[in-house]
Coordinates of C-alpha atoms in Angstrom, one line a residue:
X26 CA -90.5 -64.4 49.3
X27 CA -90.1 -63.5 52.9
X28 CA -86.6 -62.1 53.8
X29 CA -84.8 -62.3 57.2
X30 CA -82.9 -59.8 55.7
X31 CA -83.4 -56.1 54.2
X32 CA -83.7 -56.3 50.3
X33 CA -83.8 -52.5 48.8
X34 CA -82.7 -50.9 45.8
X35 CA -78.8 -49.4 46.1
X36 CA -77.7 -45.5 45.9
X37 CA -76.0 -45.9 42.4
X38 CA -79.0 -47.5 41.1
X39 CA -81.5 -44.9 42.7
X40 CA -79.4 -42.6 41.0
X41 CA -79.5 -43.9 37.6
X42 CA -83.1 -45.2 37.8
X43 CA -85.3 -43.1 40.4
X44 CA -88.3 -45.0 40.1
X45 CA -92.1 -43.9 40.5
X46 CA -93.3 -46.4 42.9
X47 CA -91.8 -49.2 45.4
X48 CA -93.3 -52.1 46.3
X49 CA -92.6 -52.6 50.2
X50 CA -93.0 -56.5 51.7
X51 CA -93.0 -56.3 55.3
X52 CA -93.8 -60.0 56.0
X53 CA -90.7 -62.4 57.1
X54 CA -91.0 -65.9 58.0
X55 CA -91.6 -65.3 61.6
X56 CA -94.1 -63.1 60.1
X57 CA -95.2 -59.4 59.8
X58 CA -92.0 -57.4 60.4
X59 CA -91.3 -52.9 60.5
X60 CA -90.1 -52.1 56.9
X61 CA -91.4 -48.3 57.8
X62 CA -87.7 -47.6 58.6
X63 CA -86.3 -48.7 55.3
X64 CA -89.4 -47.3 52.9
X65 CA -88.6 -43.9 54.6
X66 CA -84.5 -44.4 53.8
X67 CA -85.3 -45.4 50.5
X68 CA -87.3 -42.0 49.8
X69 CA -85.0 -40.0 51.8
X70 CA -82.1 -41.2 49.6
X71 CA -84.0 -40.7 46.3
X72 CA -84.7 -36.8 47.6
X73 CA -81.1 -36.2 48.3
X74 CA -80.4 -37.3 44.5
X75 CA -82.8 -35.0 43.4
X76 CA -85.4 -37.0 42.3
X77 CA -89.3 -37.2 43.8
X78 CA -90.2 -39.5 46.5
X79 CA -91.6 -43.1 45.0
X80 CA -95.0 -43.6 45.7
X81 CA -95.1 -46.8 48.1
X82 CA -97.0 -49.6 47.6
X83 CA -97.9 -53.3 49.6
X84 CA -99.9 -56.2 49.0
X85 CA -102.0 -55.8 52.4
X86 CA -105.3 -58.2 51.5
X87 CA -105.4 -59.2 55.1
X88 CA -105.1 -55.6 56.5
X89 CA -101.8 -53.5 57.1
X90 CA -101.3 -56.1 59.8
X91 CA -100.4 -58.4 57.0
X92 CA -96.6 -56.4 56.5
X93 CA -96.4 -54.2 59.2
X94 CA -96.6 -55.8 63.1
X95 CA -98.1 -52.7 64.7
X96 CA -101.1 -52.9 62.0
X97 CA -104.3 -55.1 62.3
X98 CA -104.5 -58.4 60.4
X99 CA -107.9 -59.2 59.0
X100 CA -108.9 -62.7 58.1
X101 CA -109.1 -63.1 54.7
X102 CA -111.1 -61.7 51.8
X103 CA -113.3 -65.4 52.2
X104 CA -113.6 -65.0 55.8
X105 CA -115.0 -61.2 55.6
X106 CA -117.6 -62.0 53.3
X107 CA -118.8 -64.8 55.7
X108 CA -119.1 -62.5 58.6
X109 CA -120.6 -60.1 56.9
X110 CA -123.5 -62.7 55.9
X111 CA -124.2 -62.7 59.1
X112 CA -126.3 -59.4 58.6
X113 CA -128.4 -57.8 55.9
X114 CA -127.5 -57.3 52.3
X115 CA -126.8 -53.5 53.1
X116 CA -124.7 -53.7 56.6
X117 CA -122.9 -56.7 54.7
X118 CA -121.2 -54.4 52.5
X119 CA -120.5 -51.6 55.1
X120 CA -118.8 -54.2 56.8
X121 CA -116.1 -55.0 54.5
X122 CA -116.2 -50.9 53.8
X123 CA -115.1 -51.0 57.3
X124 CA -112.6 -53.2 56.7
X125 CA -110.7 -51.4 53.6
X126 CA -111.5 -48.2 55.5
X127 CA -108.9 -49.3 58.5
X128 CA -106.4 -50.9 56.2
X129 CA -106.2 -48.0 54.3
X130 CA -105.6 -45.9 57.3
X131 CA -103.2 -47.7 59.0
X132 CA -102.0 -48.6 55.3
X133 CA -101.2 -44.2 55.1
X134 CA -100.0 -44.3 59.1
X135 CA -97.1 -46.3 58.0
X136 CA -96.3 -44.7 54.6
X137 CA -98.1 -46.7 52.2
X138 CA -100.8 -45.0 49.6
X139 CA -101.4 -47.9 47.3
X140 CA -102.5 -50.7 48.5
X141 CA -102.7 -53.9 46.2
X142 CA -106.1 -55.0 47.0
X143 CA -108.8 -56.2 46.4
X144 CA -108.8 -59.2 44.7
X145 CA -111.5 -59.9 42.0
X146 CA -110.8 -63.1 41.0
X147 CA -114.3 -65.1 41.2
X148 CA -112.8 -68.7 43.0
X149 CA -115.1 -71.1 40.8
X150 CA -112.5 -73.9 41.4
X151 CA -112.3 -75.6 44.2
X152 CA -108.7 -76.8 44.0
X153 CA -107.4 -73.4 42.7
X154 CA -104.2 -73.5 44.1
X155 CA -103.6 -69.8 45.1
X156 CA -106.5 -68.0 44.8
X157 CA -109.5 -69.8 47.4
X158 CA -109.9 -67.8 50.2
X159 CA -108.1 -64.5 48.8
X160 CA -111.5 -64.2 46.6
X161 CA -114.6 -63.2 47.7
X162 CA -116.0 -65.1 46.4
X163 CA -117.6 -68.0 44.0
X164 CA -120.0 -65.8 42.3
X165 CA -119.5 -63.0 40.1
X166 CA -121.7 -59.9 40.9
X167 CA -121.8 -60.7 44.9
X168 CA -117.6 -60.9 44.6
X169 CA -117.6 -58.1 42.6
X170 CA -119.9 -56.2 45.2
X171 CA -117.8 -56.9 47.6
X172 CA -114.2 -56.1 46.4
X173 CA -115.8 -52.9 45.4
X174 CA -117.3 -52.5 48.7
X175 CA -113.7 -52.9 50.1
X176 CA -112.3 -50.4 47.4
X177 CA -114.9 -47.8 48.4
X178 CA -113.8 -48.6 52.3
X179 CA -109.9 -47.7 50.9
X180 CA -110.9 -44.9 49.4
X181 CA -112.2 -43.1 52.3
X182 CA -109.4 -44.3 54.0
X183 CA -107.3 -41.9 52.0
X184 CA -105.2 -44.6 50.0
X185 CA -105.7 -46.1 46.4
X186 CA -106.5 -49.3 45.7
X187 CA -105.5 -51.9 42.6
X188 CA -107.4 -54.5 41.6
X189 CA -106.3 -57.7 41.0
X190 CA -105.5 -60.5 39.1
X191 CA -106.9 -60.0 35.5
X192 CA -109.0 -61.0 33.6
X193 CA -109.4 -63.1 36.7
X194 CA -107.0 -66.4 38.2
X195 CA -110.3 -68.2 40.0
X196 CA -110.8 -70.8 37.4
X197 CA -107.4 -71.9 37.5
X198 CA -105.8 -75.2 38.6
X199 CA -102.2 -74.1 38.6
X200 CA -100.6 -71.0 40.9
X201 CA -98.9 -68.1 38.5
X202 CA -96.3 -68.3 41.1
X203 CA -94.9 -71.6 39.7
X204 CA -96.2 -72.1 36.1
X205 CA -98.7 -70.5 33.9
X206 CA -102.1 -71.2 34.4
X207 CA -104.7 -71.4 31.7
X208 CA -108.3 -70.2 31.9
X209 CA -110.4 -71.8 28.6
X210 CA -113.6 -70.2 29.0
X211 CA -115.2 -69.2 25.7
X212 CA -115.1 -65.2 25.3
X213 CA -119.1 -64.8 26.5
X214 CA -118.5 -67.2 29.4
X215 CA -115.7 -64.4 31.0
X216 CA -117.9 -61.6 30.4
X217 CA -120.5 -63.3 32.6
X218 CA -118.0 -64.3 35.1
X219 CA -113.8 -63.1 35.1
X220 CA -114.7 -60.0 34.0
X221 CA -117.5 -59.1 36.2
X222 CA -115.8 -57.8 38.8
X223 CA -113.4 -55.9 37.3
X224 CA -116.2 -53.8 35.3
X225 CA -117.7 -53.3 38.7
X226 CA -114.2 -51.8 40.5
X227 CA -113.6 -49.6 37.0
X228 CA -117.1 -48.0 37.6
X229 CA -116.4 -47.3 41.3
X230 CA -113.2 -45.6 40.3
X231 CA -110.1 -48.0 41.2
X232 CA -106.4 -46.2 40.6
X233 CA -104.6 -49.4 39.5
X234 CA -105.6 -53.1 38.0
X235 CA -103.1 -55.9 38.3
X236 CA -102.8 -57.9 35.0
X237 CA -102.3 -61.5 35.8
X238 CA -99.8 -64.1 34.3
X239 CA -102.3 -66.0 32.9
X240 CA -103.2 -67.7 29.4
X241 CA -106.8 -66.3 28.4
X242 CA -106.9 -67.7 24.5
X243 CA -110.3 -66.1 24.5
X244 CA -108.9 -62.8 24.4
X245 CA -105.2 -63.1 23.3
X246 CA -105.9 -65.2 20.5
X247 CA -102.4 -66.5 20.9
X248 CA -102.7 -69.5 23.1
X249 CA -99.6 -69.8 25.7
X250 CA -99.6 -66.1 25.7
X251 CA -99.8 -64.4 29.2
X252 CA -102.2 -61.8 29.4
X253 CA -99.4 -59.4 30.7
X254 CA -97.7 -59.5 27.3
X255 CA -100.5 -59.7 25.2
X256 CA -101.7 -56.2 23.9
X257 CA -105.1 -57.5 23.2
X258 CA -105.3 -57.9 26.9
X259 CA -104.1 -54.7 27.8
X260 CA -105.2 -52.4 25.5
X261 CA -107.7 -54.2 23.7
X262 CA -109.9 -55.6 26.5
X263 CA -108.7 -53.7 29.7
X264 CA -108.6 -50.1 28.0
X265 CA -110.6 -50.6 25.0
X266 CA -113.8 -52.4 25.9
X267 CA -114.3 -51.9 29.6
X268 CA -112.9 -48.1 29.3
X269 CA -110.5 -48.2 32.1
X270 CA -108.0 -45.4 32.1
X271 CA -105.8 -45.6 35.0
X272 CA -102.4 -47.6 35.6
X273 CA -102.1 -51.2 34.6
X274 CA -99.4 -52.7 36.7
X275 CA -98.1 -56.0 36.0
X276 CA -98.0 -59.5 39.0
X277 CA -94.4 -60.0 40.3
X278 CA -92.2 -60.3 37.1
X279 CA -90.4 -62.8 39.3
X280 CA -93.3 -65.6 38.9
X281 CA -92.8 -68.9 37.3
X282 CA -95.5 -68.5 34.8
X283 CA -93.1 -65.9 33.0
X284 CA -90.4 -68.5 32.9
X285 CA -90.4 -69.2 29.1
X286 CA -91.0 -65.5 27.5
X287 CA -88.0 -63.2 27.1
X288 CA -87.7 -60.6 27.2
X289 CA -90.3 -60.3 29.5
X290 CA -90.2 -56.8 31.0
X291 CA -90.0 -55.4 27.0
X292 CA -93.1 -57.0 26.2
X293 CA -94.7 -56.2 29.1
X294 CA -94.4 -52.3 28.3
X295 CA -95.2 -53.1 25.2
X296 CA -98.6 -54.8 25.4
X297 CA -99.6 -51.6 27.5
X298 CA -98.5 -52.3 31.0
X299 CA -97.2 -49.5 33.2
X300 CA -95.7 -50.4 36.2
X301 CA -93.2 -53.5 36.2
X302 CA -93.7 -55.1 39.8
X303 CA -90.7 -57.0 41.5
X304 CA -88.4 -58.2 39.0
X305 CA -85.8 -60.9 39.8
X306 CA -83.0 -58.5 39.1
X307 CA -84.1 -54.7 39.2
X308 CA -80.4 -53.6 37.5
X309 CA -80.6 -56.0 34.7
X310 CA -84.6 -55.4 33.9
X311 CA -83.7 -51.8 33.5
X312 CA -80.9 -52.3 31.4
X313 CA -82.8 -54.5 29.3
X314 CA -85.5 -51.5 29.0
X315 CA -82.6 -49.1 28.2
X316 CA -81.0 -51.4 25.4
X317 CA -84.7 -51.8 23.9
X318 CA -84.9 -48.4 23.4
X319 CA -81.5 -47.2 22.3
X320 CA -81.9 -50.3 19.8
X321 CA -85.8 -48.3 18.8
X322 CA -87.6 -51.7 20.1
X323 CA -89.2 -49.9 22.7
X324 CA -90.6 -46.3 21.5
X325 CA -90.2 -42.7 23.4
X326 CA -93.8 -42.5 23.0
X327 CA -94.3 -45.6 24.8
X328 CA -92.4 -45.2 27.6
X329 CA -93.3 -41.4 28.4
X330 CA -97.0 -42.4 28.3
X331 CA -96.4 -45.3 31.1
X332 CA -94.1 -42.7 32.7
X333 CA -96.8 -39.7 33.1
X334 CA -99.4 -42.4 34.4
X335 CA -97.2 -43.3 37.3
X336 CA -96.0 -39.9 38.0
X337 CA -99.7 -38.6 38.0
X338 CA -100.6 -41.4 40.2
X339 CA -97.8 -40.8 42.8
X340 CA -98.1 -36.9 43.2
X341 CA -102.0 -37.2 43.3
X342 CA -101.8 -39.8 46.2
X343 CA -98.5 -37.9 48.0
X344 CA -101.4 -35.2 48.1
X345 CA -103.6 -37.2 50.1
X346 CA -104.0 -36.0 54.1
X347 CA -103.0 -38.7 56.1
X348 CA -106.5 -39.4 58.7
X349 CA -106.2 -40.3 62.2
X350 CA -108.5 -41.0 65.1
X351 CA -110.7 -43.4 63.7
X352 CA -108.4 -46.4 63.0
X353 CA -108.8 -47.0 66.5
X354 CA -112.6 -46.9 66.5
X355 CA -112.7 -49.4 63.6
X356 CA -110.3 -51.8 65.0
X357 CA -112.9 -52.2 68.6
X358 CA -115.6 -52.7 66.5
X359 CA -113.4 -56.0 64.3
X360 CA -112.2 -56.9 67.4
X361 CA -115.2 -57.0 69.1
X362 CA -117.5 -59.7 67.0
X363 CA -114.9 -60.7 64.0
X364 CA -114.3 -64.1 65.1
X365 CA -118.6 -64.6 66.4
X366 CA -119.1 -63.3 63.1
X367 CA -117.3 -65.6 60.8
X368 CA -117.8 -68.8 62.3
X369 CA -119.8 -70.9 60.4
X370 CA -121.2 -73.9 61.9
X371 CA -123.0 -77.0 59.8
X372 CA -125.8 -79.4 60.1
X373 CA -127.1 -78.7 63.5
X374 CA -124.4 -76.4 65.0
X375 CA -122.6 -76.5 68.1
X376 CA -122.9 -79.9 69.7
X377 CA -121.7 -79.8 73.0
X378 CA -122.6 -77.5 76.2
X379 CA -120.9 -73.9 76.7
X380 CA -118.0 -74.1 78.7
X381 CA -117.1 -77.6 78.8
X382 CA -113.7 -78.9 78.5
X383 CA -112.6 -79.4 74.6
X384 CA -109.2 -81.1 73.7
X385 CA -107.3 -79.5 70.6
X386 CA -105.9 -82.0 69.2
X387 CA -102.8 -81.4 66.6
X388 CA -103.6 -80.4 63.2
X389 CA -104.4 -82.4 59.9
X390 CA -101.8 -80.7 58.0
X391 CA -99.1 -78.8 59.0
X392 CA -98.9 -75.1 60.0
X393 CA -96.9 -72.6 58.0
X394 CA -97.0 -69.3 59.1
X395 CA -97.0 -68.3 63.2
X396 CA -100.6 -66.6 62.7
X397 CA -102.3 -69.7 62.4
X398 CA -100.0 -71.4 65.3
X399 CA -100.8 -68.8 67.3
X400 CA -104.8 -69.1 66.5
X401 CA -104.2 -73.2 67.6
X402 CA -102.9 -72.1 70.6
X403 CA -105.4 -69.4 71.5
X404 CA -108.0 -72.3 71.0
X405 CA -106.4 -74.8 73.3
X406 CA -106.3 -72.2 76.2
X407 CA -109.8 -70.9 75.2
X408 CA -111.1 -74.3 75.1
X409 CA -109.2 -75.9 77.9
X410 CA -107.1 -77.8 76.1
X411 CA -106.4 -81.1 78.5
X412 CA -105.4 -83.7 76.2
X413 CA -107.5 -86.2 78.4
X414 CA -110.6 -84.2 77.8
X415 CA -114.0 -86.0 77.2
X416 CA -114.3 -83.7 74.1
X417 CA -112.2 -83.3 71.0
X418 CA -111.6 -80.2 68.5
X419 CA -109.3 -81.1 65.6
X420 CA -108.2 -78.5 63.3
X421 CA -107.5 -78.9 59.7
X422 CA -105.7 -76.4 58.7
X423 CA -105.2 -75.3 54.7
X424 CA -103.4 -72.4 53.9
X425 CA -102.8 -70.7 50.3
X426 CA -99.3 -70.0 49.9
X427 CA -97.5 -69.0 47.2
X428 CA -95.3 -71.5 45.0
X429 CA -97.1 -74.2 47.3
X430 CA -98.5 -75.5 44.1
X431 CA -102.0 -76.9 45.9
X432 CA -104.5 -75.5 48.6
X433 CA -106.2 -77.7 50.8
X434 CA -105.1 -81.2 51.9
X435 CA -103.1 -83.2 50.2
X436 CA -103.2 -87.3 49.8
X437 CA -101.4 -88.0 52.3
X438 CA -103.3 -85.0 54.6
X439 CA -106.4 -86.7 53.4
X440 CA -105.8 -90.3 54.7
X441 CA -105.0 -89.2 58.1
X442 CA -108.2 -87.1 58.3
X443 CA -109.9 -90.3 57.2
X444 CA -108.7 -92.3 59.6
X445 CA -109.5 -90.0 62.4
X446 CA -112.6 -89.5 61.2
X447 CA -113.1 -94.1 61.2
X448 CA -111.8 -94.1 64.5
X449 CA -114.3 -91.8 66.1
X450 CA -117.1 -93.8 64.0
X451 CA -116.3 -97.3 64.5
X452 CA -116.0 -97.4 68.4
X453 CA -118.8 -96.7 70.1
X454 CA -117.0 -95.2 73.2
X455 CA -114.6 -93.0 71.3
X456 CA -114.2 -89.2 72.1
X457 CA -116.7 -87.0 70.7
X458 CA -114.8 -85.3 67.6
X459 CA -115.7 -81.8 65.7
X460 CA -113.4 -80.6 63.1
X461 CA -112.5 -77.1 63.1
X462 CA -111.8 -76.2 58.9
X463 CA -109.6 -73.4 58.8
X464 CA -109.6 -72.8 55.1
X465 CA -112.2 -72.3 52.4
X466 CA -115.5 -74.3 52.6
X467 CA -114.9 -75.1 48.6
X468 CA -112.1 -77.8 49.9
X469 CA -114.1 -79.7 52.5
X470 CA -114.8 -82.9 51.3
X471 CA -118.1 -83.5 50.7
X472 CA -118.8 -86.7 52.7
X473 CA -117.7 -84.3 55.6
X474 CA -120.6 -82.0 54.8
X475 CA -123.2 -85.3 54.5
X476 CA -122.5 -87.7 56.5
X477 CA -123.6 -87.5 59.8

């Protein structure tokens, strides 16, 4: 959750339990914030105590930009894929190269060699709560092209990647965040979709996968179980059948979905996972760890296993050289045609002439975060933006946000659309109207793609 405030681990716990990685959150609810300051406190204290410097981590899906307000913030993972459709099948994928390739950079300019991307969830639901435009996707093998063709661009970035959420949260109708989801495809049916992608990143060489909290019956066998405890999951599937070898870090151990299994970070290390992410209190989840193994719950063996895969991830990243110059040269080239590029436009395109006057109205839905406010305004000053204009734009804006619990519009949202939408229909001298969808093309209603 986005803090006005600095959340870090204390000395005395440093002390006690130096740990291999961090995961730094930059965003706060104005938006991206600085947290370079504190990551580099944070390792300078765990130096002093003698211990090595964590290797740093960050979910940055939309760029470094995402966390750190000196970065550049990419549209989303959806929003990539659509520009890059814009040009052949091969400049496609050396497109969202590109764009790994200048997160990754600016991810290392600001001390960050793991970045917790891509995503290789396959969105085949179109109310998935969470997931929509984060994916690449709706099919399996061109998402899993292009989260690999993102991993590829991180990689020669200079930073790792980690990919995320499996066995895969795009055919789920609830957001891990807040309960746990279930996915009920037969075992075949996720080997021809879920797990697609994933084999994909595994061959290409990705450091880290992200298990999901999700309840997979098809290959826990214990329905209700999330995959993050299940050892079937983990070791069974993951390592076992598609032969991956690296770190398996677990989703926030915060999340709702977790709510009901205790105790949660044991099992987690048991079923095979490495790296605990964000627990709700990092004191407490240690001591649990410690009591389980005094008590011989949790073995030596165990633990030094998911301790050497850290530590061998963190000094083979700190080796990394840090690259320069080029960030700057990627970052014309998005700036330059990103937003040409991504625009889709339906039926017969653009309706009116080039540089008439267009009100914006205010959105269908409201806005939650000051990127997409500040997108609204860029429009109304682009466009003109007199409220008497003979011309209307009227965004609708749908956001996925975590613990939301929906994406899209809601009832409510809906109706209002509606209504603007009879208004401009029934009167023959009403203002012109085009809505501007800022969301996934999955949760456009479909009368809105049909009618005329």
């Amino acid at each position: 959750v986005a803090s006005s405030t600095e959340i870090a681990p204390s000395r005395a716990y440093l002390a006690r339990f130096p740990p291999s990685a961090v995961v730094v959150f930059g965003r706060k609810p104005s938006g991206a914030g600085a947290p370079g300051e504190l990551l580099a406190r944070v390792r300078a204290m765990c130096v002093e105590l003698g211990h090595a410097a964590p290797l740093a981590c960050c979910d940055l899906e939309q760029g470094a930009g995402l966390h750190f307000d000196t970065a550049t913030r990419l549209p989303p993972a959806l929003a990539l894929a659509s520009a890059a459709l814009a040009n052949p099948a091969r400049e496609e994928l050396d497109w969202i190269a590109a764009a790994g390739e200048l997160t990754a950079l600016e991810a290392r300019a600001n001390g960050i060699e793991l970045v917790l991307a891509p995503v290789g969830d396959v969105n085949t639901r179109c109310d998935n709560p969470i997931i929509a435009v984060r994916a690449f996707g709706d099919e399996a093998f061109a998402a899993g092209q292009r989260a690999s063709a993102f991993a590829i661009g991180l990689h020669a970035g200079g930073a790792a990647g980690c990919a995320k959420h499996f066995p895969g949260h795009g055919d789920t109708g609830l957001d891990s965040h807040v309960a746990l989801p279930s996915v009920e495809r037969e075992r075949a049916s996720l080997e021809q979709v879920e797990l697609v992608p994933f084999r994909r990143l595994i061959a290409h060489g990705i450091e880290c996968v992200m298990i999901g909290h999700l309840d997979v019956p098809a290959l826990t066998a214990e329905p209700g179980l999330p995959c993050t405890l299940s050892k079937r999951a983990v070791e069974g599937c993951l390592r076992g059948e598609l032969g991956f070898d690296g770190v398996v870090l677990t989703d926030a151990m915060n999340m709702g979905a977790l709510g009901r299994h205790e105790p949660r970070y044991v099992r987690a290390l048991e079923a095979g996972c490495d790296g605990l992410l964000c627990p709700h209190d990092p004191d407490d989840a240690a001591e649990q760890l410690l009591a389980a193994t005094l008590e011989g719950r949790l073995t030596l063996e165990r633990l030094e296993q998911a301790a050497r895969r850290m530590s061998s991830l963190r000094e083979r990243l700190a080796a990394l050289p840090v690259r320069a110059g080029r960030a700057q040269e990627l970052q014309r080239g998005m700036a330059h045609s990103l937003a040409t590029r991504a625009l889709r436009l339906s039926v017969d395109g653009w309706p009116w002439p080039a540089g008439c006057a267009i009100a914006v109205a205010d959105p269908v839905a409201p806005i939650e975060t000051p990127e997409v406010a500040a997108c609204v305004e860029r429009l109304r000053s682009q466009l003109g933006g007199q409220h008497d204009a003979a011309r209307t734009l009227l965004p609708v804006i749908c956001e996925a946000r975590a613990g939301r619990g929906r994406y899209g519009l809601n009832a409510q949202e809906l109706e209002r659309l509606e209504a603007r939408l009879q208004l401009v229909t029934a009167q023959p001298n009403a203002t012109p109207l085009v809505i501007a969808w800022f969301g996934s093309p999955q949760s456009v209603p479909a009368r809105l793609w049909s009618d005329p």
